[in-house]
XYZ file of C-alpha atoms in Angstrom:
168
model
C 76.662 78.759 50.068
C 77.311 80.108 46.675
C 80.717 80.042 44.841
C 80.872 83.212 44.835
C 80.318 83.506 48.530
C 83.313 81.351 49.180
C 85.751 83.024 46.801
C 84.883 86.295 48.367
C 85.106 85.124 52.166
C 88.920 83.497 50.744
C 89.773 86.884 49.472
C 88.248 89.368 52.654
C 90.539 90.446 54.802
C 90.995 88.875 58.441
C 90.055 91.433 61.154
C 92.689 92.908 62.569
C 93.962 91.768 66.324
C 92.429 94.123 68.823
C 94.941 96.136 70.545
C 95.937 95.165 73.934
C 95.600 97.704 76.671
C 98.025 99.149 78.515
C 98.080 98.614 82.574
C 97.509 102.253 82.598
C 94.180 101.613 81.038
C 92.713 98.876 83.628
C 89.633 99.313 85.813
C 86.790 98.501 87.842
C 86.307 95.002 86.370
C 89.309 93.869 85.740
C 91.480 91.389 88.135
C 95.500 91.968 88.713
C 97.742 89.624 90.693
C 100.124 91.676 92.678
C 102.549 89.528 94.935
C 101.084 85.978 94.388
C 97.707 87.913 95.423
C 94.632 88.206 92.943
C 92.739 90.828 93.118
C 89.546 92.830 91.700
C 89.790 96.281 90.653
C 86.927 97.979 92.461
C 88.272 101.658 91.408
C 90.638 103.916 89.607
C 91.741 107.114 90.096
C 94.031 108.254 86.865
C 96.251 111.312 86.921
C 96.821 111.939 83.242
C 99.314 114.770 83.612
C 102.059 112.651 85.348
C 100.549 109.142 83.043
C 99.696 107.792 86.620
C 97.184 105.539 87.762
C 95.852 104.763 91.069
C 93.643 101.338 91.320
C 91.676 100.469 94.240
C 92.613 96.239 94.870
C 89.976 94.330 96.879
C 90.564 90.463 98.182
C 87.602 89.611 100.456
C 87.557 92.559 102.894
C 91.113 93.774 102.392
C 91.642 96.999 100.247
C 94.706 98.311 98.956
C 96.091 100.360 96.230
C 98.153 99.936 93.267
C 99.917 103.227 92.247
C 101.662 103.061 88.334
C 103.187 105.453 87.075
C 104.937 105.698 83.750
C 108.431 106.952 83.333
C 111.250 105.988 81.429
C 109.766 102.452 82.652
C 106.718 101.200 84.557
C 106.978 101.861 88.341
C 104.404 99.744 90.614
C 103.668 100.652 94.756
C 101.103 99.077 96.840
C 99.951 100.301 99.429
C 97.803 100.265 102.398
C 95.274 102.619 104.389
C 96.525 103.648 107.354
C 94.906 106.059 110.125
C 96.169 109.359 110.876
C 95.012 112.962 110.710
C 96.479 116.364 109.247
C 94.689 119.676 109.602
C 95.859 121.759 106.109
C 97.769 120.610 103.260
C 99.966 123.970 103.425
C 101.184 122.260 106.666
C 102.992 119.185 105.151
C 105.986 118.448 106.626
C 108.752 117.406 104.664
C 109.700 114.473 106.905
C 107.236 112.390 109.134
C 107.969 110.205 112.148
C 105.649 107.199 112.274
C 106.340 104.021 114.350
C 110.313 103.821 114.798
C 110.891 105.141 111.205
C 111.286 108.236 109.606
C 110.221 109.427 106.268
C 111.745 112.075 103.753
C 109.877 113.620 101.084
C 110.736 112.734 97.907
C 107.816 114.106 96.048
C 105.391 116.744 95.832
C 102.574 117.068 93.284
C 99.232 118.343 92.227
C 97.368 117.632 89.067
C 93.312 117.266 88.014
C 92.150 113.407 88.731
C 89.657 111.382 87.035
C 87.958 108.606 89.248
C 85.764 105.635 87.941
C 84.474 103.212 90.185
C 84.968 102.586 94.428
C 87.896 104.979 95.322
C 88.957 107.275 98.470
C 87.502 110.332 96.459
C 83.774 110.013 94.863
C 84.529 112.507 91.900
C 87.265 114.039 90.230
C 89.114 117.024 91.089
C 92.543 118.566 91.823
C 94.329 116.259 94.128
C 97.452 117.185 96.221
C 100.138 114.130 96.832
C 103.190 114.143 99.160
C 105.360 110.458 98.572
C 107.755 109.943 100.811
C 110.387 106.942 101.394
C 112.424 106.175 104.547
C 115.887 104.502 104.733
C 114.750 100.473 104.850
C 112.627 102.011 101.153
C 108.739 101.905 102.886
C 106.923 104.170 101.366
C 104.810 106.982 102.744
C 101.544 108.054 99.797
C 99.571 111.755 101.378
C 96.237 112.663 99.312
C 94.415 115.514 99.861
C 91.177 116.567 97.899
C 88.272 118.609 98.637
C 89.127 118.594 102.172
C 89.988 115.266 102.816
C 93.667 113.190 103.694
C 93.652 109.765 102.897
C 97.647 108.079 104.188
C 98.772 104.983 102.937
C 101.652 103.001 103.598
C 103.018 100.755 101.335
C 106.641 99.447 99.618
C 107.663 99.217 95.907
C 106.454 95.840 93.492
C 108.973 94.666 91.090
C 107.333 94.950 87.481
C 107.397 91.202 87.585
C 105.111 90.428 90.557
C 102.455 92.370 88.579
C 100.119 89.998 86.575
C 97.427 91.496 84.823
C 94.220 89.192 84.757
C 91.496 90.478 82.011
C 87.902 90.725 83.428
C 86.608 92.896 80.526
């Protein structure tokens, strides 16, 4: 290697750090610990109007979801499938009775989705969401898009049971 080859790698510039991303920007690939639970992101479903995110969790053969949504700080919900059936989304009630416990709206919304990877809707779309919360704070998550309901239940995660475990 030449002198000048030497002076000239002294006096270049060191690459910058690469930016980290945000948890808004994981997907299929990556691996999160939620709860003391690791799990690999098999989908996403991003809502860019309300800076929300949707991942789809899997840990063997159980799925769940990790909704984040950004507000004056990070807000993190898992939540579960669970079976049930509605017949139109005009016909939402505001509260649901499921179990012993009773729900209350506490949000309605609609926005365009994008979806990447294994998630309860193949393609993107408008997608209708009722949340809902009941006294003891479970939660209640309705989707509906292009003629499908998908319910979860689920509770809210403290920002610091939320690891985030880089796979890409």
């Amino acid at each position: 290697m030449s002198i000048f080859n030497r002076i000239k790698n002294i006096l270049a510039k060191p690459e910058p750090p690469k930016a980290q991303r945000s948890i808004l920007q994981l997907g299929p690939g990556d691996a999160v610990e939620v709860s003391l639970v690791t799990y690999q992101i098999t989908g996403r479903t991003n809502n860019r109007q309300r800076n929300a995110v949707v991942l789809t969790l899997q840990d063997g053969n159980t799925i769940r979801y990790l909704h984040i949504e950004e507000r004056e700080q990070v807000v993190y919900a898992l939540y579960e499938p669970i079976d049930g059936r509605l017949d139109e989304p005009d016909e939402v009630p505001t509260t649901i009775e499921m179990e012993d416990r009773t729900y209350y709206m506490e949000e309605q919304y609609s926005g365009m989705v994008l979806v990447t990877g294994k998630t309860p809707f193949m393609q993107a779309g408008e997608q209708y969401v009722w949340q809902y919360q009941s006294d003891d704070y479970k939660l209640l998550r309705i989707e509906w898009q292009n003629g499908r309901f998908m319910l979860y239940e689920g509770e809210k995660v403290i920002p610091g049971d939320v690891q985030v475990l880089r796979g890409t």
